[in-house]
mmCIF file of C-alpha atoms in Angstrom:
data_model
loop_
_atom_site.group_PDB
_atom_site.id
_atom_site.type_symbol
_atom_site.label_atom_id
_atom_site.label_comp_id
_atom_site.label_asym_id
_atom_site.label_seq_id
_atom_site.Cartn_x
_atom_site.Cartn_y
_atom_site.Cartn_z
ATOM 1 C CA MET K 1 108.913 121.278 177.756
ATOM 2 C CA ARG K 2 107.997 117.604 177.884
ATOM 3 C CA LYS K 3 110.481 114.755 178.042
ATOM 4 C CA ILE K 4 110.955 112.364 175.121
ATOM 5 C CA MET K 5 110.945 108.616 175.552
ATOM 6 C CA ILE K 6 112.852 106.386 173.135
ATOM 7 C CA PRO K 7 112.134 104.477 170.881
ATOM 8 C CA ALA K 8 110.251 106.900 168.661
ATOM 9 C CA ALA K 9 107.257 104.597 168.344
ATOM 10 C CA LEU K 10 106.756 104.975 172.050
ATOM 11 C CA ILE K 11 107.043 108.769 172.210
ATOM 12 C CA ALA K 12 104.685 109.971 174.918
ATOM 13 C CA LEU K 13 103.768 113.410 176.130
ATOM 14 C CA SER K 14 103.292 114.180 179.804
ATOM 15 C CA ALA K 15 99.690 114.666 180.782
ATOM 16 C CA CYS K 16 98.054 118.068 180.552
ATOM 17 C CA ALA K 17 95.032 116.742 182.429
ATOM 18 C CA ALA K 18 94.562 116.787 186.141
ATOM 19 C CA ALA K 19 96.441 114.306 188.292
ATOM 20 C CA GLY K 20 94.998 110.839 188.112
ATOM 21 C CA GLU K 21 93.769 111.067 184.517
ATOM 22 C CA LYS K 22 95.326 108.832 181.894
ATOM 23 C CA GLU K 23 97.860 110.254 179.508
ATOM 24 C CA ILE K 24 96.661 110.715 175.935
ATOM 25 C CA PRO K 25 99.137 109.170 173.458
ATOM 26 C CA VAL K 26 100.571 111.541 170.890
ATOM 27 C CA GLU K 27 99.103 109.439 168.079
ATOM 28 C CA GLN K 28 95.608 110.038 169.478
ATOM 29 C CA ARG K 29 96.322 113.734 169.896
ATOM 30 C CA ILE K 30 97.329 113.917 166.233
ATOM 31 C CA ALA K 31 94.242 111.983 165.154
ATOM 32 C CA ASN K 32 91.926 114.273 167.132
ATOM 33 C CA ALA K 33 93.566 117.516 165.980
ATOM 34 C CA ALA K 34 92.725 119.527 162.881
ATOM 35 C CA PRO K 35 94.550 118.441 159.707
ATOM 36 C CA ALA K 36 98.078 119.724 159.152
ATOM 37 C CA VAL K 37 99.964 119.769 155.858
ATOM 38 C CA SER K 38 103.520 118.435 155.652
ATOM 39 C CA VAL K 39 106.616 120.555 155.016
ATOM 40 C CA THR K 40 110.194 119.267 154.975
ATOM 41 C CA ALA K 41 113.302 120.951 156.309
ATOM 42 C CA ARG K 42 116.027 122.194 153.978
ATOM 43 C CA GLY K 43 118.690 122.015 156.674
ATOM 44 C CA GLU K 44 119.483 121.305 160.302
ATOM 45 C CA THR K 45 122.042 122.325 162.876
ATOM 46 C CA GLU K 46 124.589 120.136 164.538
ATOM 47 C CA PRO K 47 123.197 118.600 167.736
ATOM 48 C CA VAL K 48 123.716 120.399 171.016
ATOM 49 C CA GLY K 49 126.380 119.035 173.301
ATOM 50 C CA THR K 50 124.086 117.797 176.071
ATOM 51 C CA VAL K 51 123.099 114.222 175.186
ATOM 52 C CA ASN K 52 120.284 111.995 176.436
ATOM 53 C CA ASP K 53 118.410 114.939 177.867
ATOM 54 C CA ASP K 54 115.905 117.669 177.030
ATOM 55 C CA ALA K 55 118.468 120.352 176.208
ATOM 56 C CA ALA K 56 118.017 122.296 172.951
ATOM 57 C CA ASP K 57 115.349 124.903 173.541
ATOM 58 C CA ASP K 58 115.037 128.181 171.652
ATOM 59 C CA PRO K 59 116.540 129.792 168.523
ATOM 60 C CA ALA K 60 117.156 133.347 167.358
ATOM 61 C CA ILE K 61 118.190 134.447 163.851
ATOM 62 C CA TRP K 62 120.459 137.220 162.594
ATOM 63 C CA ARG K 63 120.082 138.036 158.897
ATOM 64 C CA ASN K 64 123.153 139.396 157.116
ATOM 65 C CA ALA K 65 121.565 141.860 154.691
ATOM 66 C CA ALA K 66 124.864 142.424 152.867
ATOM 67 C CA ASP K 67 125.641 138.712 152.471
ATOM 68 C CA PRO K 68 122.522 136.632 153.236
ATOM 69 C CA LYS K 69 124.353 133.300 153.059
ATOM 70 C CA ALA K 70 126.531 134.492 155.957
ATOM 71 C CA SER K 71 123.543 134.854 158.286
ATOM 72 C CA LEU K 72 123.655 133.223 161.718
ATOM 73 C CA ILE K 73 121.424 131.104 163.939
ATOM 74 C CA ILE K 74 121.732 131.255 167.717
ATOM 75 C CA GLY K 75 120.416 128.325 169.739
ATOM 76 C CA THR K 76 120.309 127.518 173.418
ATOM 77 C CA ASP K 77 121.369 124.366 175.201
ATOM 78 C CA LYS K 78 119.475 125.006 178.412
ATOM 79 C CA LYS K 79 121.826 122.757 180.352
ATOM 80 C CA ALA K 80 125.043 124.420 179.202
ATOM 81 C CA GLY K 81 125.014 127.618 177.148
ATOM 82 C CA ILE K 82 124.601 129.168 173.719
ATOM 83 C CA TYR K 83 125.572 127.987 170.226
ATOM 84 C CA VAL K 84 126.116 130.108 167.130
ATOM 85 C CA TYR K 85 125.566 128.242 163.846
ATOM 86 C CA GLY K 86 125.960 129.096 160.194
ATOM 87 C CA LEU K 87 123.184 128.524 157.666
ATOM 88 C CA ASP K 88 124.868 125.238 156.804
ATOM 89 C CA GLY K 89 124.055 124.128 160.337
ATOM 90 C CA ALA K 90 127.683 123.856 161.383
ATOM 91 C CA LYS K 91 128.658 125.094 164.822
ATOM 92 C CA LYS K 92 130.750 128.243 164.677
ATOM 93 C CA THR K 93 131.104 129.000 168.383
ATOM 94 C CA PHE K 94 129.785 127.924 171.764
ATOM 95 C CA LEU K 95 129.618 130.074 174.875
ATOM 96 C CA PRO K 96 129.329 128.263 178.220
ATOM 97 C CA ALA K 97 126.648 130.348 179.902
ATOM 98 C CA GLY K 98 124.819 128.090 182.320
ATOM 99 C CA ALA K 99 121.133 127.255 182.103
ATOM 100 C CA ILE K 100 120.087 129.676 179.374
ATOM 101 C CA ASN K 101 116.498 128.923 178.336
ATOM 102 C CA ASN K 102 114.854 131.279 175.792
ATOM 103 C CA ILE K 103 116.738 133.749 173.611
ATOM 104 C CA ASP K 104 116.051 136.708 171.314
ATOM 105 C CA LEU K 105 118.005 139.412 169.486
ATOM 106 C CA ARG K 106 117.616 142.858 167.975
ATOM 107 C CA GLU K 107 119.955 144.575 165.527
ATOM 108 C CA GLY K 108 120.921 148.251 165.456
ATOM 109 C CA VAL K 109 120.589 148.712 169.201
ATOM 110 C CA SER K 110 122.717 151.428 170.790
ATOM 111 C CA VAL K 111 124.781 149.776 173.509
ATOM 112 C CA ASN K 112 127.030 152.193 175.393
ATOM 113 C CA GLY K 113 126.731 154.545 172.417
ATOM 114 C CA LYS K 114 127.670 151.955 169.765
ATOM 115 C CA PRO K 115 125.280 150.351 167.237
ATOM 116 C CA SER K 116 125.176 146.685 168.219
ATOM 117 C CA ILE K 117 123.409 143.369 167.774
ATOM 118 C CA LEU K 118 121.850 142.828 171.190
ATOM 119 C CA VAL K 119 121.268 139.240 172.283
ATOM 120 C CA ALA K 120 119.441 138.500 175.522
ATOM 121 C CA ALA K 121 118.138 135.379 177.246
ATOM 122 C CA SER K 122 116.345 134.104 180.316
ATOM 123 C CA ASP K 123 118.904 132.726 182.765
ATOM 124 C CA ARG K 124 117.589 129.961 185.033
ATOM 125 C CA THR K 125 120.952 128.907 186.469
ATOM 126 C CA ASP K 126 119.658 129.990 189.881
ATOM 127 C CA ARG K 127 116.202 128.381 190.057
ATOM 128 C CA MET K 128 115.238 130.635 192.969
ATOM 129 C CA GLN K 129 116.257 133.977 191.438
ATOM 130 C CA ALA K 130 115.352 134.754 187.842
ATOM 131 C CA LYS K 131 117.905 136.687 185.802
ATOM 132 C CA LEU K 132 118.275 138.244 182.377
ATOM 133 C CA ALA K 133 121.575 137.586 180.594
ATOM 134 C CA LEU K 134 122.730 140.177 178.040
ATOM 135 C CA PHE K 135 125.282 139.815 175.231
ATOM 136 C CA THR K 136 126.394 141.438 172.012
ATOM 137 C CA LEU K 137 126.982 139.451 168.829
ATOM 138 C CA ASP K 138 130.009 140.022 166.604
ATOM 139 C CA PRO K 139 128.831 138.635 163.243
ATOM 140 C CA ALA K 140 132.319 138.562 161.723
ATOM 141 C CA SER K 141 133.619 136.113 164.305
ATOM 142 C CA ALA K 142 130.195 134.663 165.242
ATOM 143 C CA THR K 143 131.016 135.258 168.903
ATOM 144 C CA LEU K 144 128.981 136.510 171.825
ATOM 145 C CA THR K 145 130.392 138.952 174.382
ATOM 146 C CA ARG K 146 128.812 139.208 177.801
ATOM 147 C CA LEU K 147 127.327 142.560 178.752
ATOM 148 C CA GLY K 148 126.073 141.541 182.159
ATOM 149 C CA THR K 149 123.236 139.923 184.053
ATOM 150 C CA LEU K 150 120.229 141.705 185.513
ATOM 151 C CA PRO K 151 118.013 140.485 188.391
ATOM 152 C CA VAL K 152 114.393 139.942 187.402
ATOM 153 C CA GLY K 153 112.678 138.607 190.513
ATOM 154 C CA THR K 154 112.045 135.625 192.739
ATOM 155 C CA GLY K 155 111.494 132.341 190.947
ATOM 156 C CA GLU K 156 112.753 130.391 187.933
ATOM 157 C CA ALA K 157 113.334 132.302 184.689
ATOM 158 C CA TYR K 158 111.599 130.538 181.801
ATOM 159 C CA GLY K 159 110.255 132.316 178.724
ATOM 160 C CA PHE K 160 111.829 135.366 177.125
ATOM 161 C CA CYS K 161 111.377 137.831 174.272
ATOM 162 C CA MET K 162 112.214 141.435 173.544
ATOM 163 C CA GLY K 163 111.131 144.247 171.273
ATOM 164 C CA VAL K 164 110.949 147.986 170.768
ATOM 165 C CA VAL K 165 108.020 149.856 172.302
ATOM 166 C CA GLY K 166 107.808 153.618 171.936
ATOM 167 C CA GLY K 167 111.471 153.778 170.971
ATOM 168 C CA ALA K 168 112.598 151.927 174.113
ATOM 169 C CA MET K 169 113.995 148.394 174.312
ATOM 170 C CA HIS K 170 111.703 146.110 176.292
ATOM 171 C CA ALA K 171 112.756 142.728 177.660
ATOM 172 C CA VAL K 172 110.060 140.326 178.873
ATOM 173 C CA VAL K 173 110.928 137.411 181.157
ATOM 174 C CA VAL K 174 108.268 134.842 182.032
ATOM 175 C CA ILE K 175 108.922 133.401 185.504
ATOM 176 C CA LYS K 176 107.395 130.028 186.396
ATOM 177 C CA PRO K 177 104.555 129.456 186.603
ATOM 178 C CA GLY K 178 103.091 132.540 184.950
ATOM 179 C CA LYS K 179 104.536 135.819 186.224
ATOM 180 C CA ILE K 180 105.375 138.094 183.282
ATOM 181 C CA VAL K 181 107.973 140.772 183.984
ATOM 182 C CA ASP K 182 108.282 143.559 181.402
ATOM 183 C CA MET K 183 111.472 145.596 181.779
ATOM 184 C CA THR K 184 112.586 148.698 179.937
ATOM 185 C CA LEU K 185 116.346 148.447 179.455
ATOM 186 C CA ASP K 186 118.862 151.252 179.829
ATOM 187 C CA LEU K 187 121.874 150.351 177.681
ATOM 188 C CA SER K 188 123.459 153.794 177.566
ATOM 189 C CA GLY K 189 126.053 153.239 180.265
ATOM 190 C CA ALA K 190 129.053 150.995 180.715
ATOM 191 C CA THR K 191 126.817 148.343 182.298
ATOM 192 C CA PRO K 192 123.176 147.579 181.432
ATOM 193 C CA ALA K 193 120.429 148.588 183.828
ATOM 194 C CA ILE K 194 116.664 148.369 184.192
ATOM 195 C CA ALA K 195 115.004 151.738 183.656
ATOM 196 C CA ALA K 196 111.505 150.539 184.572
ATOM 197 C CA SER K 197 109.713 147.308 185.398
ATOM 198 C CA ARG K 198 106.139 146.071 185.702
ATOM 199 C CA GLU K 199 104.418 142.723 186.182
ATOM 200 C CA MET K 200 101.519 140.879 184.561
ATOM 201 C CA THR K 201 100.259 137.407 185.367
ATOM 202 C CA ASN K 202 98.884 134.274 183.751
ATOM 203 C CA ALA K 203 97.217 131.786 186.072
ATOM 204 C CA THR K 204 99.176 128.681 185.023
ATOM 205 C CA LEU K 205 102.449 127.617 183.416
ATOM 206 C CA SER K 206 103.511 129.964 180.607
ATOM 207 C CA GLU K 207 106.650 130.186 178.496
ATOM 208 C CA GLY K 208 106.663 131.188 174.828
ATOM 209 C CA CYS K 209 106.362 134.877 174.038
ATOM 210 C CA VAL K 210 106.960 137.333 171.207
ATOM 211 C CA ILE K 211 106.651 141.112 170.820
ATOM 212 C CA ASP K 212 105.296 142.606 167.605
ATOM 213 C CA ASP K 213 107.457 145.722 167.228
ATOM 214 C CA ARG K 214 104.964 147.200 164.738
ATOM 215 C CA THR K 215 102.024 147.273 167.140
ATOM 216 C CA SER K 216 103.673 147.017 170.591
ATOM 217 C CA GLN K 217 101.632 143.886 171.305
ATOM 218 C CA LEU K 218 103.063 141.129 173.486
ATOM 219 C CA TYR K 219 101.833 137.566 172.904
ATOM 220 C CA VAL K 220 102.343 134.942 175.638
ATOM 221 C CA SER K 221 101.536 131.218 175.568
ATOM 222 C CA GLU K 222 99.794 129.895 178.677
ATOM 223 C CA GLU K 223 100.593 126.321 177.782
ATOM 224 C CA ASP K 224 97.347 124.480 178.526
ATOM 225 C CA VAL K 225 94.943 127.401 178.267
ATOM 226 C CA ALA K 226 95.432 130.084 175.614
ATOM 227 C CA ILE K 227 97.660 132.568 173.842
ATOM 228 C CA TRP K 228 97.175 135.969 175.468
ATOM 229 C CA ARG K 229 97.821 139.417 174.035
ATOM 230 C CA PHE K 230 99.016 142.366 176.124
ATOM 231 C CA ASP K 231 99.154 145.957 174.863
ATOM 232 C CA LEU K 232 102.528 147.251 176.068
ATOM 233 C CA THR K 233 101.547 150.858 175.371
ATOM 234 C CA GLN K 234 99.164 150.648 178.332
ATOM 235 C CA THR K 235 100.276 151.453 181.860
ATOM 236 C CA GLN K 236 98.919 148.169 183.201
ATOM 237 C CA PRO K 237 98.145 145.888 180.255
ATOM 238 C CA ALA K 238 95.186 143.557 180.673
ATOM 239 C CA PRO K 239 95.283 140.117 179.029
ATOM 240 C CA VAL K 240 93.150 139.652 175.915
ATOM 241 C CA ARG K 241 92.506 136.104 174.718
ATOM 242 C CA PHE K 242 94.015 135.774 171.236
ATOM 243 C CA ALA K 243 93.685 131.994 170.710
ATOM 244 C CA THR K 244 92.441 129.066 172.772
ATOM 245 C CA VAL K 245 94.164 125.754 173.450
ATOM 246 C CA ASP K 246 91.263 123.647 172.169
ATOM 247 C CA SER K 247 92.921 120.269 171.365
ATOM 248 C CA LYS K 248 91.965 120.773 167.714
ATOM 249 C CA ILE K 249 93.663 123.824 166.226
ATOM 250 C CA LEU K 250 96.066 124.298 169.127
ATOM 251 C CA VAL K 251 96.980 121.258 171.215
ATOM 252 C CA ALA K 252 98.560 121.585 174.658
ATOM 253 C CA ASP K 253 101.243 122.500 175.231
ATOM 254 C CA SER K 254 101.142 125.780 173.366
ATOM 255 C CA GLU K 255 104.827 126.637 173.217
ATOM 256 C CA GLY K 256 107.071 128.792 170.999
ATOM 257 C CA LEU K 257 105.710 131.831 169.141
ATOM 258 C CA ALA K 258 106.928 133.723 166.062
ATOM 259 C CA ILE K 259 105.571 136.518 163.871
ATOM 260 C CA ALA K 260 105.421 136.802 160.085
ATOM 261 C CA SER K 261 104.889 140.439 159.110
ATOM 262 C CA ASP K 262 103.061 141.696 156.027
ATOM 263 C CA GLY K 263 104.753 145.074 156.345
ATOM 264 C CA ALA K 264 101.701 146.783 157.847
ATOM 265 C CA ASN K 265 100.003 145.446 160.981
ATOM 266 C CA GLY K 266 98.903 142.098 159.571
ATOM 267 C CA GLY K 267 100.641 138.836 158.765
ATOM 268 C CA TYR K 268 100.617 135.751 160.967
ATOM 269 C CA LEU K 269 101.352 134.591 164.489
ATOM 270 C CA ILE K 270 102.835 131.089 164.391
ATOM 271 C CA ALA K 271 102.505 128.873 167.460
ATOM 272 C CA SER K 272 104.096 125.531 168.262
ATOM 273 C CA SER K 273 101.206 123.127 168.899
ATOM 274 C CA GLN K 274 103.521 120.882 170.838
ATOM 275 C CA GLY K 275 100.939 118.317 171.892
ATOM 276 C CA ASP K 276 100.426 117.028 168.344
ATOM 277 C CA ASN K 277 103.822 117.953 166.840
ATOM 278 C CA ALA K 278 102.338 120.688 164.632
ATOM 279 C CA PHE K 279 102.410 124.450 164.099
ATOM 280 C CA THR K 280 99.358 126.718 163.872
ATOM 281 C CA LEU K 281 99.055 129.993 161.957
ATOM 282 C CA TYR K 282 96.734 132.791 163.063
ATOM 283 C CA ARG K 283 96.058 135.931 161.042
ATOM 284 C CA LEU K 284 97.073 139.198 162.639
ATOM 285 C CA PRO K 285 95.730 141.286 164.162
ATOM 286 C CA ALA K 286 92.354 139.541 164.703
ATOM 287 C CA GLY K 287 93.550 135.993 165.444
ATOM 288 C CA ASP K 288 91.566 134.161 162.749
ATOM 289 C CA TYR K 289 92.767 130.622 162.079
ATOM 290 C CA ALA K 290 94.876 130.402 158.895
ATOM 291 C CA GLY K 291 96.184 126.822 158.756
ATOM 292 C CA ARG K 292 98.487 124.207 160.256
ATOM 293 C CA PHE K 293 101.620 122.326 159.227
ATOM 294 C CA ARG K 294 104.006 119.656 160.470
ATOM 295 C CA ILE K 295 107.684 119.237 159.737
ATOM 296 C CA ALA K 296 107.913 115.798 158.149
ATOM 297 C CA ASP K 297 110.827 113.478 157.409
ATOM 298 C CA GLY K 298 112.631 114.266 154.179
ATOM 299 C CA LYS K 299 116.281 114.833 153.373
ATOM 300 C CA PHE K 300 116.464 115.841 157.026
ATOM 301 C CA GLY K 301 114.371 114.467 159.862
ATOM 302 C CA GLY K 302 111.077 115.940 160.941
ATOM 303 C CA THR K 303 110.388 117.505 164.314
ATOM 304 C CA SER K 304 108.449 116.433 167.366
ATOM 305 C CA ASP K 305 107.731 118.022 170.725
ATOM 306 C CA THR K 306 108.938 121.399 169.450
ATOM 307 C CA ASP K 307 109.491 124.108 172.024
ATOM 308 C CA GLY K 308 111.186 127.228 170.627
ATOM 309 C CA ILE K 309 110.631 128.579 167.105
ATOM 310 C CA GLU K 310 111.746 131.659 165.211
ATOM 311 C CA LEU K 311 111.016 133.231 161.827
ATOM 312 C CA VAL K 312 112.851 136.041 160.078
ATOM 313 C CA GLN K 313 111.657 137.146 156.657
ATOM 314 C CA GLY K 314 113.868 138.392 153.857
ATOM 315 C CA ASP K 315 116.588 136.972 151.645
ATOM 316 C CA PHE K 316 118.756 134.289 153.230
ATOM 317 C CA GLY K 317 120.297 133.092 149.974
ATOM 318 C CA PRO K 318 119.150 130.486 147.429
ATOM 319 C CA ASP K 319 117.923 127.925 149.969
ATOM 320 C CA TYR K 320 115.811 130.407 151.931
ATOM 321 C CA PRO K 321 115.028 133.273 149.521
ATOM 322 C CA GLY K 322 111.876 134.504 151.255
ATOM 323 C CA GLY K 323 112.727 133.903 154.888
ATOM 324 C CA LEU K 324 114.053 131.368 157.397
ATOM 325 C CA PHE K 325 111.977 129.404 159.920
ATOM 326 C CA VAL K 326 113.878 127.550 162.660
ATOM 327 C CA ALA K 327 112.288 124.986 164.988
ATOM 328 C CA GLN K 328 113.755 123.096 167.916
ATOM 329 C CA ASP K 329 113.512 119.326 167.489
ATOM 330 C CA GLY K 330 112.800 117.460 170.704
ATOM 331 C CA HIS K 331 113.570 114.035 169.226
ATOM 332 C CA ASN K 332 116.625 113.769 166.976
ATOM 333 C CA ALA K 333 117.678 110.163 167.707
ATOM 334 C CA PRO K 334 120.225 108.730 167.648
ATOM 335 C CA HIS K 335 121.775 112.169 168.176
ATOM 336 C CA ALA K 336 121.120 114.867 170.739
ATOM 337 C CA GLN K 337 118.439 117.464 170.099
ATOM 338 C CA ASN K 338 118.984 120.104 167.424
ATOM 339 C CA PHE K 339 117.225 122.735 165.298
ATOM 340 C CA LYS K 340 115.589 122.252 161.885
ATOM 341 C CA LEU K 341 115.740 124.916 159.162
ATOM 342 C CA LEU K 342 112.831 125.545 156.764
ATOM 343 C CA ALA K 343 112.135 127.964 153.952
ATOM 344 C CA TRP K 344 109.257 130.309 154.763
ATOM 345 C CA ASP K 345 108.252 130.082 151.097
ATOM 346 C CA ASP K 346 107.787 126.301 151.469
ATOM 347 C CA ILE K 347 105.555 126.773 154.503
ATOM 348 C CA LYS K 348 103.386 129.408 152.829
ATOM 349 C CA ALA K 349 102.972 127.290 149.706
ATOM 350 C CA ALA K 350 102.015 124.180 151.697
ATOM 351 C CA VAL K 351 99.558 125.958 153.994
ATOM 352 C CA GLY K 352 98.165 128.093 151.162
ATOM 353 C CA VAL K 353 98.789 131.557 152.587
ATOM 354 C CA LYS K 354 100.468 134.604 151.064
#
């Protein structure tokens, strides 16, 4: 993720071009990009504890089906650990966990024979040895309990996502610059283990990823190049170009990814078009362009330089009746970085999609 320079009028993004080329100001990137409609946030979280630094990174969402207003948001401070927030944005708990970067969760996972909410994250505390950190979430107390840490491989852990493929829990860690490690987890014993592992590769820096549990497709953002799709049902998945970083519809860096399901195999893939502070929607499964939006100033501030995003559909109470979209905000002055909360219904209405 790029650094933010203050004041806001002087926000600049680090160059995606080759060394020696001039940096393109964010204002010019916005002007050159395809139009994006404005949507405002309905809420925001408290700032992360690390100040004056690029710290907040990636969110995950747990929806409380029995009491939607009691749902939880999990967000990483990649310099310090993991926060658990309520829908009001207030911090409930914080777990010091080191340099946790990207995070994801799945509910109803059998952990040591008990149905659990599994939370996992890329752990870059050791920049030479990538690791996967595993936790369970207790929704009643909004606390995380450590399950353990698994070795992933040589290098710095960066992106992360997980999903169910063929009934097995898969965890994908993206190691800088573009090694993609897909692990099948064994959570049946007292300590977690890796049942199987395989590697795929993007040529350059990659981070954001998401697994579509419906189709077993993995989507990975190669930041300055494309969004790639990998079929995890294949023994050795080959990359298929899903969308191109073209400086119009998707502006480098291509960062966080999230999926909006239509209940079948369609819906939308949402990508953070970080280079022009926007978000791009692509129709699934084909990848047709569906629209763009920005999070603008309103009751709460807008977002810029967004890295991690997450979307969970369903009832989250009166403020988010059709689903909750959470986006990291890279510039939340005068406070530290935080996460903005939007209603999925507001985004659909603004973009003009169903």
